[in-house]
Coordinates of C-alpha atoms in Angstrom, one line a residue:
Chain A
X95 CA -6.3 2.9 -14.1
X96 CA -8.4 -0.2 -15.1
X97 CA -6.6 -3.0 -16.9
X98 CA -8.2 -4.4 -20.0
X99 CA -7.8 -8.1 -21.0
X100 CA -6.8 -7.4 -24.6
X101 CA -3.6 -5.9 -25.8
X102 CA -4.2 -3.2 -28.5
X103 CA -2.0 -3.2 -31.7
X104 CA 0.1 -0.1 -31.9
X105 CA -0.8 0.5 -35.6
X106 CA -4.4 1.2 -34.6
X107 CA -3.5 3.1 -31.5
X108 CA -0.4 5.1 -32.3
X109 CA -2.0 8.4 -33.2
X110 CA -4.8 8.3 -30.6
X111 CA -4.5 9.9 -27.2
X112 CA -8.1 9.1 -26.1
X113 CA -8.4 12.6 -24.7
X114 CA -11.2 14.8 -26.2
X115 CA -9.4 18.0 -25.5
X116 CA -5.9 16.9 -26.4
X117 CA -6.4 14.8 -29.5
X118 CA -2.8 14.6 -30.7
X119 CA 0.4 13.5 -28.9
X120 CA 2.1 16.8 -29.8
X121 CA -0.7 18.6 -28.0
X122 CA -0.2 16.3 -24.9
X123 CA 3.5 17.0 -24.9
X124 CA 2.9 20.8 -25.2
X125 CA 0.4 20.6 -22.3
X126 CA 3.0 18.7 -20.2
X127 CA 5.6 21.4 -20.8
X128 CA 3.0 24.1 -20.0
X129 CA 2.2 22.4 -16.7
X130 CA 6.0 22.2 -16.0
X131 CA 6.4 25.9 -16.5
X132 CA 3.3 26.6 -14.3
X133 CA 4.7 24.4 -11.6
X134 CA 8.1 26.1 -11.7
X135 CA 6.5 29.6 -11.6
X136 CA 4.3 28.5 -8.7
X137 CA 7.2 27.2 -6.7
X138 CA 9.1 30.5 -7.4
X139 CA 6.0 32.5 -6.3
X140 CA 5.8 30.4 -3.2
X141 CA 9.5 31.2 -2.4
X142 CA 9.1 34.9 -3.1
X143 CA 5.9 35.2 -1.0
X144 CA 7.4 33.5 2.1
X145 CA 11.1 34.5 1.5
Chain B
X9 CA 7.2 0.2 17.9
X10 CA 4.1 -1.4 19.3
X11 CA 2.4 -4.7 18.4
X12 CA -0.1 -2.7 16.3
X13 CA 2.8 -1.1 14.3
X14 CA 4.3 -4.5 13.7
X15 CA 0.9 -5.8 12.6
X16 CA 0.5 -2.9 10.1
X17 CA 4.1 -3.2 8.9
X18 CA 4.2 -6.9 8.2
X19 CA 0.5 -7.0 7.1
X20 CA 1.2 -4.4 4.5
X21 CA 4.4 -5.7 3.0
X22 CA 3.6 -9.4 3.2
X23 CA 0.0 -8.8 2.0
X24 CA 1.2 -7.0 -1.2
X25 CA 3.9 -9.6 -1.8
X26 CA 1.4 -12.5 -1.4
X27 CA -1.0 -10.7 -3.8
X28 CA 1.8 -10.4 -6.3
X29 CA 2.5 -14.1 -6.2
X30 CA -1.2 -15.2 -6.3
X31 CA -2.3 -12.7 -9.0
X32 CA 0.4 -13.9 -11.3
X33 CA 0.5 -17.7 -10.5
X34 CA -1.0 -18.6 -13.9
X35 CA 1.6 -16.8 -15.9
X36 CA 3.2 -19.5 -18.0
X37 CA 5.0 -18.2 -21.1
X38 CA 8.4 -16.6 -21.5
X39 CA 6.9 -13.5 -23.3
X40 CA 4.3 -13.0 -20.5
X41 CA 7.0 -13.5 -17.8
X42 CA 9.2 -10.7 -19.3
X43 CA 6.6 -8.2 -20.5
X44 CA 3.5 -9.2 -18.6
X45 CA 0.5 -10.2 -20.6
X46 CA 0.4 -6.7 -22.0
X47 CA -3.0 -5.8 -20.5
X48 CA -1.6 -3.2 -18.1
X49 CA -3.1 0.3 -18.1
X50 CA -1.5 3.7 -17.9
X51 CA -2.1 4.2 -14.2
X52 CA -0.3 1.0 -13.2
X53 CA 2.5 1.8 -15.6
X54 CA 2.8 5.4 -14.2
X55 CA 2.9 4.1 -10.6
X56 CA 5.3 1.4 -11.6
X57 CA 7.8 3.8 -13.3
X58 CA 7.5 6.1 -10.3
X59 CA 8.0 3.3 -7.8
X60 CA 11.1 2.0 -9.7
X61 CA 12.8 5.4 -9.5
X62 CA 11.8 6.1 -5.9
X63 CA 13.9 3.8 -3.7
X64 CA 13.6 3.6 0.1
X65 CA 16.5 6.1 0.5
X66 CA 14.3 8.6 -1.5
X67 CA 11.8 8.6 1.3
X68 CA 14.4 8.7 4.1
X69 CA 16.9 11.1 2.5
X70 CA 14.7 13.6 0.7
X71 CA 12.9 14.9 3.8
X72 CA 16.3 15.0 5.5
X73 CA 17.5 17.0 2.5
X74 CA 14.6 19.4 2.9
X75 CA 15.3 19.7 6.6
X76 CA 19.0 20.6 6.0
X77 CA 19.0 22.5 2.7
X78 CA 15.4 23.4 1.9
X79 CA 13.6 22.9 -1.4
X80 CA 16.5 23.6 -3.8
X81 CA 17.0 19.9 -4.5
X82 CA 13.7 19.8 -6.5
X83 CA 15.5 21.6 -9.4
X84 CA 17.4 18.3 -10.0
X85 CA 14.2 17.0 -11.6
X86 CA 13.6 19.9 -13.9
X87 CA 14.9 18.0 -16.9
X88 CA 12.7 15.0 -16.3
X89 CA 9.5 16.2 -18.1
X90 CA 11.3 16.9 -21.4
X91 CA 13.3 13.7 -21.1
X92 CA 10.1 11.7 -20.7
X93 CA 8.6 13.4 -23.7
X94 CA 11.6 12.4 -25.8
X95 CA 11.4 8.8 -24.5
X96 CA 7.6 8.7 -25.1
X97 CA 7.9 10.3 -28.6
X98 CA 11.1 8.6 -29.9
X99 CA 12.4 5.7 -27.8
X100 CA 9.1 4.0 -26.9
X101 CA 7.5 3.6 -30.3
X102 CA 10.7 2.0 -31.7
X103 CA 11.0 -0.4 -28.8
X104 CA 7.4 -1.5 -29.2
X105 CA 7.5 -1.7 -33.0
X106 CA 10.5 -3.9 -32.9
X107 CA 8.9 -6.0 -30.1
X108 CA 12.1 -6.1 -28.1
X109 CA 12.3 -7.5 -24.6
X110 CA 15.2 -5.3 -23.6
X111 CA 16.7 -2.0 -24.6
X112 CA 19.9 -3.7 -25.6
X113 CA 18.1 -6.1 -28.0
X114 CA 17.3 -2.9 -29.9
X115 CA 21.0 -2.1 -30.2
X116 CA 21.4 -5.6 -31.8
X117 CA 18.7 -4.9 -34.3
X118 CA 19.9 -1.4 -35.1
X119 CA 23.7 -2.1 -35.0
X120 CA 25.1 -5.6 -34.4
X121 CA 25.5 -8.3 -31.8
X122 CA 28.7 -6.9 -30.3
X123 CA 27.2 -3.5 -29.6
X124 CA 24.2 -5.2 -28.0
X125 CA 26.5 -7.3 -25.8
X126 CA 28.4 -4.2 -24.8
X127 CA 25.3 -2.3 -23.8
X128 CA 23.9 -5.3 -21.8
X129 CA 27.3 -5.9 -20.1
X130 CA 27.6 -2.2 -19.0
X131 CA 24.0 -2.3 -17.6
X132 CA 24.5 -5.6 -15.8
X133 CA 27.7 -4.4 -14.2
X134 CA 26.3 -1.2 -12.8
X135 CA 22.8 -2.3 -12.0
X136 CA 23.9 -5.6 -10.5
X137 CA 25.9 -3.7 -7.8
X138 CA 23.3 -1.0 -7.3
X139 CA 20.6 -3.7 -6.5
X140 CA 22.7 -4.6 -3.4
X141 CA 22.8 -1.0 -2.3
X142 CA 19.0 -0.6 -2.8
X143 CA 18.6 -3.3 -0.2
X144 CA 21.5 -2.3 2.1
X145 CA 20.9 1.5 2.4
X146 CA 17.5 1.4 4.1
X147 CA 18.3 -1.7 6.1
X148 CA 21.3 0.0 7.8
X149 CA 19.2 2.9 8.9
X150 CA 16.0 1.0 9.9
X151 CA 18.0 -1.6 11.8
X152 CA 20.0 1.1 13.6
X153 CA 17.0 3.0 14.9
X154 CA 14.8 0.0 15.6
X155 CA 17.6 -2.2 17.0
X156 CA 16.9 -4.9 14.5
X157 CA 19.8 -7.2 13.4
X158 CA 21.2 -5.8 10.2
X159 CA 21.8 -9.2 8.5
X160 CA 18.3 -10.4 9.3
X161 CA 16.8 -7.1 7.9
X162 CA 18.8 -7.5 4.7
X163 CA 17.9 -11.2 4.3
X164 CA 14.2 -10.7 5.1
X165 CA 13.9 -7.8 2.5
X166 CA 16.0 -9.7 -0.1
X167 CA 14.3 -13.0 0.2
X168 CA 10.8 -11.5 0.1
X169 CA 11.5 -9.6 -3.1
X170 CA 13.2 -12.5 -4.8
X171 CA 10.2 -14.8 -4.0
X172 CA 7.6 -12.6 -5.8
X173 CA 9.8 -11.3 -8.5
X174 CA 11.0 -14.8 -9.5
X175 CA 7.4 -16.2 -9.2
X176 CA 5.5 -13.7 -11.2
X177 CA 8.1 -11.9 -13.3
X178 CA 7.4 -8.5 -14.8
X179 CA 3.6 -8.5 -14.2
X180 CA 4.1 -9.3 -10.5
X181 CA 6.6 -6.4 -10.3
X182 CA 4.1 -4.0 -11.9
X183 CA 1.1 -5.2 -9.9
X184 CA 2.8 -5.0 -6.5
X185 CA 4.3 -1.7 -7.4
X186 CA 0.8 -0.2 -7.9
X187 CA -0.1 -1.1 -4.3
X188 CA 3.3 -0.3 -2.9
X189 CA 3.2 3.1 -4.4
X190 CA -0.3 3.5 -3.1
X191 CA 1.0 2.8 0.5
X192 CA 3.9 5.2 -0.1
X193 CA 1.6 8.1 -1.2
X194 CA -0.9 7.5 1.6
X195 CA 1.8 7.2 4.2
X196 CA 3.6 10.4 3.1
X197 CA 0.4 12.3 2.9
X198 CA -0.5 11.3 6.4
X199 CA 2.9 12.3 7.7
X200 CA 2.5 15.7 6.0
X201 CA -0.9 16.2 7.7
X202 CA 0.5 15.0 11.1
X203 CA 3.5 17.3 11.1
X204 CA 1.1 20.3 10.5
X205 CA -1.3 19.0 13.3
X206 CA 1.6 18.6 15.7
X207 CA 2.7 22.2 15.4
X208 CA 2.0 24.4 18.4
X209 CA -1.6 25.7 18.4
X210 CA -0.6 29.3 17.7
X211 CA 1.5 28.2 14.7
X212 CA -0.7 28.0 11.6
X213 CA 0.4 26.4 8.3
X214 CA 1.0 29.9 7.0
X215 CA 3.0 30.8 10.1
X216 CA 5.1 27.6 9.8
X217 CA 5.9 28.5 6.1
X218 CA 6.8 32.0 7.1
X219 CA 9.3 30.6 9.7
X220 CA 10.7 28.3 7.0
X221 CA 11.0 31.3 4.6
X222 CA 12.9 33.3 7.2
X223 CA 15.4 30.5 7.6
X224 CA 15.9 30.2 3.9
X225 CA 14.3 26.8 3.6
X226 CA 11.9 27.7 0.8
X227 CA 14.5 28.4 -1.9
X228 CA 13.0 26.2 -4.5
X229 CA 14.1 28.0 -7.7
X230 CA 17.5 29.5 -8.3
X231 CA 17.7 31.4 -11.5
X232 CA 21.5 32.3 -11.4
X233 CA 23.5 30.8 -14.1
X234 CA 26.4 29.8 -11.8
X235 CA 28.0 26.5 -12.5
X236 CA 29.5 26.4 -9.0
X237 CA 26.0 26.5 -7.5
X238 CA 24.9 22.9 -6.9
X239 CA 21.2 23.3 -7.7
X240 CA 19.9 25.9 -10.2
X241 CA 17.1 25.9 -12.8
X242 CA 19.6 25.6 -15.6
X243 CA 21.7 22.8 -14.1
X244 CA 18.4 21.0 -13.3
X245 CA 17.1 21.4 -16.8
X246 CA 20.3 20.6 -18.7
X247 CA 21.9 18.1 -16.3
X248 CA 18.5 16.6 -15.3
X249 CA 17.5 16.2 -19.0
X250 CA 20.7 14.3 -19.7
X251 CA 20.5 12.0 -16.6
X252 CA 16.7 11.4 -17.0
X253 CA 17.1 10.5 -20.7
X254 CA 19.8 8.1 -19.9
X255 CA 17.9 6.5 -17.0
X256 CA 14.4 6.3 -18.5
X257 CA 15.4 5.6 -22.1
X258 CA 18.3 3.1 -21.7
X259 CA 18.1 1.5 -18.3
X260 CA 16.3 -1.8 -18.6
X261 CA 14.8 -1.5 -15.1
X262 CA 12.7 1.4 -16.4
X263 CA 12.3 0.3 -20.0
X264 CA 10.8 -3.0 -18.9
X265 CA 8.2 -1.1 -16.8
X266 CA 6.7 0.8 -19.7
X267 CA 6.9 -2.0 -22.2
X268 CA 4.3 -3.9 -20.1
X269 CA 1.6 -1.5 -21.4
X270 CA -1.3 -3.0 -23.4
X271 CA -0.8 -0.3 -26.1
X272 CA 1.5 2.5 -27.1
X273 CA -1.1 4.9 -25.7
X274 CA -1.1 3.3 -22.2
X275 CA 2.7 3.3 -22.1
X276 CA 2.9 6.9 -23.2
X277 CA 0.3 8.0 -20.8
X278 CA 2.1 6.2 -18.0
X279 CA 5.3 8.2 -18.8
X280 CA 3.3 11.5 -19.1
X281 CA 1.8 10.7 -15.6
X282 CA 5.4 10.8 -14.3
X283 CA 6.3 13.9 -16.4
X284 CA 3.5 15.8 -14.7
X285 CA 3.5 14.4 -11.2
X286 CA 7.2 13.7 -10.4
X287 CA 8.2 17.3 -9.7
X288 CA 5.2 18.1 -7.4
X289 CA 5.8 14.8 -5.6
X290 CA 9.4 15.6 -4.9
X291 CA 8.4 19.2 -3.9
X292 CA 6.0 17.9 -1.3
X293 CA 8.5 15.4 0.1
X294 CA 11.1 18.1 0.4
X295 CA 8.4 20.4 1.9
X296 CA 7.6 17.7 4.4
X297 CA 11.3 17.8 5.5
X298 CA 11.1 21.6 5.8
X299 CA 8.0 21.4 8.0
X300 CA 9.7 18.8 10.2
X301 CA 12.5 21.4 10.5
X302 CA 10.0 24.0 11.6
X303 CA 8.4 21.5 14.0
X304 CA 11.8 21.0 15.7
X305 CA 12.0 24.8 16.3
X306 CA 9.3 24.3 18.9
X307 CA 10.3 20.8 20.2
X308 CA 13.6 19.5 21.5
X309 CA 15.8 18.7 18.5
X310 CA 18.6 16.2 18.8
X311 CA 22.0 17.8 18.1
X312 CA 22.7 14.8 15.9
X313 CA 19.8 12.7 14.5
X314 CA 21.6 9.4 14.5
X315 CA 20.9 9.3 18.3
X316 CA 22.3 5.7 18.8
X317 CA 25.6 6.8 17.4
X318 CA 25.6 10.1 19.4
X319 CA 24.7 8.4 22.7
X320 CA 27.4 5.8 22.2
X321 CA 30.0 8.6 22.0
X322 CA 28.4 10.6 24.8
X323 CA 29.0 7.7 27.2
X324 CA 32.6 7.1 25.8
X325 CA 35.9 8.6 26.6
X326 CA 35.0 12.0 25.2
X327 CA 31.8 12.3 27.2
X328 CA 32.5 15.8 28.5
X329 CA 33.1 17.3 25.1
X330 CA 29.9 15.7 23.7
X331 CA 27.8 16.8 26.6
X332 CA 29.1 20.4 26.4
X333 CA 28.2 20.5 22.6
X334 CA 24.7 19.2 23.4
X335 CA 24.2 21.8 26.1
X336 CA 25.3 24.6 23.9
X337 CA 23.0 23.4 21.1
X338 CA 20.0 23.3 23.5
X339 CA 20.7 26.8 24.7
X340 CA 20.9 28.2 21.1
X341 CA 17.7 26.4 20.2
X342 CA 15.8 27.8 23.2
X343 CA 17.0 31.3 22.4
X344 CA 16.0 30.8 18.7
X345 CA 12.5 29.5 19.7
X346 CA 11.9 32.7 21.7
X347 CA 13.0 34.8 18.7
X348 CA 10.7 32.8 16.4
X349 CA 7.8 33.5 18.8
X350 CA 8.6 37.2 18.6
X351 CA 8.7 37.0 14.8
X352 CA 5.3 35.3 14.6
X353 CA 3.7 37.7 17.1
X354 CA 5.1 40.8 15.2
X355 CA 4.0 39.2 11.8
X356 CA 0.5 38.6 13.2
X357 CA 0.3 42.1 14.6
X358 CA 1.4 43.7 11.4
X359 CA 4.5 45.2 13.2
X360 CA 6.9 45.5 10.3
X361 CA 9.8 46.9 12.4
X362 CA 9.4 44.2 15.1
X363 CA 9.2 41.5 12.4
X364 CA 12.4 42.7 10.7
X365 CA 14.3 42.8 14.0
X366 CA 13.1 39.3 15.0
X367 CA 13.9 38.0 11.5
X368 CA 17.5 39.2 11.8
X369 CA 17.8 37.6 15.3
X370 CA 16.3 34.3 14.0
X371 CA 18.7 34.2 11.1
X372 CA 21.7 34.8 13.3
X373 CA 20.7 32.2 15.8
X374 CA 20.0 29.7 13.0
X375 CA 23.6 30.2 11.8
X376 CA 24.8 29.6 15.3
X377 CA 22.7 26.5 15.6
X378 CA 24.2 25.2 12.3
X379 CA 27.7 25.9 13.6
X380 CA 27.1 23.8 16.7
X381 CA 25.7 21.0 14.6
X382 CA 28.8 21.2 12.4
X383 CA 31.0 21.0 15.6
X384 CA 29.0 18.0 16.7
X385 CA 29.8 16.2 13.4
X386 CA 33.5 17.2 13.6
X387 CA 33.6 15.9 17.2
X388 CA 32.2 12.5 16.0
X389 CA 34.8 12.3 13.3
X390 CA 37.5 13.3 15.7
X391 CA 36.4 10.5 18.1
X392 CA 36.4 8.0 15.3
X393 CA 37.3 8.8 11.7
X394 CA 35.3 5.9 10.4
X395 CA 32.0 7.2 11.7
X396 CA 29.3 8.4 9.3
X397 CA 29.1 12.1 10.4
X398 CA 26.0 13.0 8.3
X399 CA 22.6 12.5 9.9
X400 CA 20.3 13.7 7.1
X401 CA 19.0 10.2 6.5
X402 CA 18.0 9.8 10.2
X403 CA 15.9 13.0 10.4
X404 CA 12.6 11.8 9.1
X405 CA 12.7 8.3 10.7
X406 CA 13.5 9.9 14.1
X407 CA 10.4 12.2 13.7
X408 CA 8.3 9.1 12.7
X409 CA 9.4 7.1 15.7
X410 CA 9.1 9.9 18.2
X411 CA 6.0 11.7 17.2
X412 CA 3.7 9.6 15.0
X413 CA 0.8 7.7 16.7
X414 CA 0.7 4.0 17.1
X415 CA -0.2 2.2 13.8
X416 CA 1.1 5.1 11.7
X417 CA 4.6 4.4 12.8
X418 CA 4.2 0.9 11.3
X419 CA 2.7 2.3 8.2
X420 CA 5.6 4.8 7.6
X421 CA 8.1 2.0 8.2
X422 CA 6.1 0.0 5.7
X423 CA 6.5 3.0 3.3
X424 CA 10.3 2.6 3.5
X425 CA 10.2 -1.2 2.9
X426 CA 7.6 -0.8 0.1
X427 CA 10.0 1.6 -1.6
X428 CA 12.9 -0.8 -1.1
X429 CA 11.0 -3.8 -2.4
X430 CA 9.5 -2.0 -5.4
X431 CA 12.8 -0.6 -6.7
X432 CA 14.7 -3.8 -6.0
X433 CA 12.0 -5.9 -7.8
X434 CA 12.4 -3.8 -10.9
X435 CA 16.2 -4.1 -10.8
X436 CA 16.1 -7.9 -10.3
X437 CA 13.5 -8.3 -13.0
X438 CA 15.6 -6.2 -15.5
X439 CA 18.8 -8.0 -14.6
X440 CA 17.2 -11.4 -15.0
X441 CA 15.6 -10.4 -18.4
X442 CA 18.8 -8.9 -19.7
X443 CA 20.9 -11.9 -18.7
X444 CA 18.5 -14.3 -20.3
X445 CA 17.7 -12.3 -23.5
X446 CA 21.0 -10.6 -24.3
X447 CA 23.5 -13.2 -23.0
X448 CA 21.9 -16.6 -22.5
X449 CA 19.6 -16.8 -25.6
X450 CA 21.8 -14.6 -27.7
X451 CA 25.2 -16.2 -27.0
X452 CA 25.0 -19.5 -25.2
X453 CA 21.6 -21.1 -26.2
X454 CA 20.3 -19.4 -29.3
X455 CA 18.1 -22.5 -29.9
X456 CA 16.4 -22.4 -26.5
X457 CA 12.6 -22.7 -26.7
X458 CA 10.3 -20.6 -24.6
X459 CA 9.8 -23.1 -21.8
X460 CA 13.6 -23.4 -21.4
X461 CA 14.0 -19.6 -21.6
X462 CA 11.4 -19.1 -18.9
X463 CA 13.2 -21.5 -16.5
X464 CA 16.5 -19.7 -17.4
X465 CA 14.9 -16.3 -16.7
X466 CA 13.6 -17.4 -13.3
X467 CA 17.0 -18.9 -12.5
X468 CA 18.9 -15.7 -13.5
X469 CA 16.5 -13.5 -11.6
X470 CA 17.0 -15.6 -8.4
X471 CA 20.8 -15.6 -9.1
X472 CA 20.9 -11.8 -9.3
X473 CA 18.8 -11.7 -6.1
X474 CA 21.4 -13.8 -4.3
X475 CA 24.2 -11.5 -5.7
X476 CA 22.3 -8.4 -4.4
X477 CA 21.7 -9.9 -1.0
X478 CA 25.4 -11.0 -0.6
X479 CA 26.6 -7.6 -1.7
X480 CA 24.2 -6.0 0.8
X481 CA 25.4 -8.3 3.6
X482 CA 29.1 -7.4 2.9
X483 CA 28.5 -3.7 2.1
X484 CA 28.8 -2.8 5.8
X485 CA 32.4 -4.2 5.8
X486 CA 33.4 -2.0 2.9
X487 CA 31.5 1.3 3.4
X488 CA 33.2 3.0 0.5
X489 CA 31.7 0.5 -1.9
X490 CA 28.5 2.7 -2.0
X491 CA 30.4 5.6 -3.3
X492 CA 32.3 3.3 -5.6
X493 CA 29.0 2.0 -7.1
X494 CA 27.8 5.6 -7.7
X495 CA 31.0 6.5 -9.4
X496 CA 31.0 3.3 -11.5
X497 CA 27.4 4.2 -12.6
X498 CA 28.4 7.7 -13.8
X499 CA 31.5 6.4 -15.6
X500 CA 29.4 3.9 -17.7
X501 CA 26.1 5.7 -18.0
X502 CA 27.2 8.4 -20.4
X503 CA 28.8 6.0 -22.9
X504 CA 25.6 3.9 -23.0
X505 CA 23.4 6.9 -23.6
X506 CA 25.8 8.0 -26.4
X507 CA 25.3 4.7 -28.1
X508 CA 21.5 5.0 -27.8
X509 CA 21.4 8.6 -29.0
X510 CA 23.4 7.6 -32.1
X511 CA 21.1 4.6 -32.7
X512 CA 18.0 6.8 -32.5
X513 CA 19.1 10.0 -34.2
X514 CA 22.0 9.4 -36.5
X515 CA 20.9 6.7 -38.8
X516 CA 23.9 6.6 -41.1
X517 CA 26.3 5.5 -38.3
X518 CA 26.8 1.7 -38.3
X519 CA 27.6 -0.8 -35.6
X520 CA 31.3 -1.1 -36.0
X521 CA 31.8 2.7 -35.7
X522 CA 29.6 3.0 -32.6
X523 CA 31.1 -0.1 -31.0
X524 CA 34.7 1.2 -31.3
X525 CA 33.6 4.7 -30.4
X526 CA 32.1 3.3 -27.2
X527 CA 35.2 1.2 -26.3
X528 CA 37.5 4.2 -27.0
X529 CA 35.2 6.6 -25.1
X530 CA 35.0 4.3 -22.1
X531 CA 38.7 3.9 -22.0
X532 CA 39.1 7.7 -22.2
X533 CA 36.5 8.3 -19.5
X534 CA 38.3 5.9 -17.2
X535 CA 41.7 7.7 -17.9
X536 CA 40.1 11.1 -17.4
X537 CA 38.6 9.8 -14.1
X538 CA 42.1 9.2 -12.7
X539 CA 43.5 12.5 -14.2
X540 CA 40.8 15.1 -13.5
X541 CA 39.5 16.3 -10.2
X542 CA 35.9 17.1 -11.2
X543 CA 32.6 15.8 -9.8
X544 CA 31.9 12.3 -11.1
X545 CA 28.5 13.4 -12.4
X546 CA 30.3 15.2 -15.2
X547 CA 31.4 11.9 -16.6
X548 CA 27.8 11.2 -17.7
X549 CA 28.1 14.1 -20.1
X550 CA 31.7 13.5 -21.1
X551 CA 31.1 9.8 -21.9
X552 CA 28.0 10.6 -24.0
X553 CA 29.7 13.5 -26.0
X554 CA 32.8 11.4 -26.6
X555 CA 30.9 8.4 -27.8
X556 CA 28.8 10.4 -30.2
X557 CA 31.7 12.5 -31.5
X558 CA 34.0 9.5 -32.0
X559 CA 31.2 7.4 -33.7
X560 CA 30.6 10.2 -36.2
X561 CA 34.3 10.6 -36.9
X562 CA 34.9 6.8 -37.3
X563 CA 31.9 6.4 -39.6
X564 CA 33.1 9.3 -41.7
X565 CA 36.4 7.6 -42.1
X566 CA 34.6 4.3 -43.1
X567 CA 31.9 5.6 -45.4
X568 CA 29.2 3.1 -46.4
X569 CA 25.4 2.7 -46.7
X570 CA 23.5 2.5 -43.4
X571 CA 21.9 -0.9 -42.7
X572 CA 19.8 -2.6 -40.1
X573 CA 22.1 -5.5 -39.4
X574 CA 20.3 -8.2 -37.5
X575 CA 21.8 -9.4 -34.2

């Protein structure tokens, strides 16, 4: 969450995610969708367990 | 509220506002004022985007929604992750590459000046009115339960937000939102822990959830494809995608937040932060409301949570009727509490038959309890048709004031004001920027230098603040304005999204086609609004589909090469 003093040009940065295990943006987007599906299934499981 | 609560409340909100002014006092340029100095990291952007979306009413109404209807409302956010991925992957790189200050400036670069003005005007109209409601809605509730003067509450909130927003611009908004969101998350987490701690000793968190489950409050996911059902997975994904795309992609109050990032990566990460955390956050706020509901199964629950309103009627000319309803409600609640105890005992003992019998009794008594609450609301309306007969917004604040310890009451009231300040700040910042960039510099003073534009931007931000405060002060005289503002938003939002979708995805359509398509669609939407009896939310979809369809047809009738006409 730290704020750096220098803006970074998009041309250098556009393809980078800075994450070792999700190196491309498409991988990040896929991971977000996977998390979404897991969250929905977890909420459903919660409902079924206590319902 | 005690002196300690007031100290925590005012210390928190004034401390953050003062920090916002001091930390940004050296900001001098127009570019920095509108976009910050572009050194902001993804965490601040993520919290800022989250804080902009979550107004005070989110933290008052959402637990109330959980209390009344359970977790189903969370499905409304199911389209949000996909929408944020589209914004991060398509909208954001274009906005950054073109170095625009506002989303509507992009329309000028992609289409022409008139389309840019149309987009900016539609935004200013709906967001200008909504900013007043963002101040008014929490003020009316907080002033009612704390016996504060409403006008003073509105003026205090409004003037404070205007001071730091005008002073530090976009960077002040982002920096203060980081701490305001921090206060909100800490406050809501503490409230969550306290409601669990305050449950009777024999009611474990597992038991509390079992009670909530019996009463149908844990219905988070509805798979039925029924368009008459208000909240389903499918309406959440499709409807939510549409609404979120329009809000995050084309509403300047959000666009300005993620354009402050020091790089494309930081802005994208900030959006992905929301894509991952927004649904769990809403889930836990709703679950907090559900737990407050369970808590009130063991404590005396008011028949109507706006107790000031209820008490005023109870001592009025229909006193006997109101007292009788209250007594009946208390009797049902007591009977229900006993049945819940039997259910928990049978569940703990592994007595399946006893558990099933108690479950049926609890369900029946809950239905009776709801009927009495409905009667109470009907009695209020019968006594005075102008009364607001919904008490969902008062559930959580009543719990806070009655059951939280000293100091934490102040912190939770600070949560409400932090949310009001953070969302209003984004709105005023966006309104000031759009007025300066898309109207003042574009139409009235194209030759204005940066120093002049900076002064103009501060002036317009303050002016919109004054408009929002005035609107909030008079909103209580015209209660239906709130509904009107929501309807107005839905009528215009769809057309704006249609224009942006054409701009991003259909490159061969040009400015004149999309401009006239938007005008025609807006006219048709307004006509349909007066002709059809459908939920106003549908006009978001209708407006977008009409704009896109008509733009394609008009462009096909006027074939030509696509171009990037400069505004």
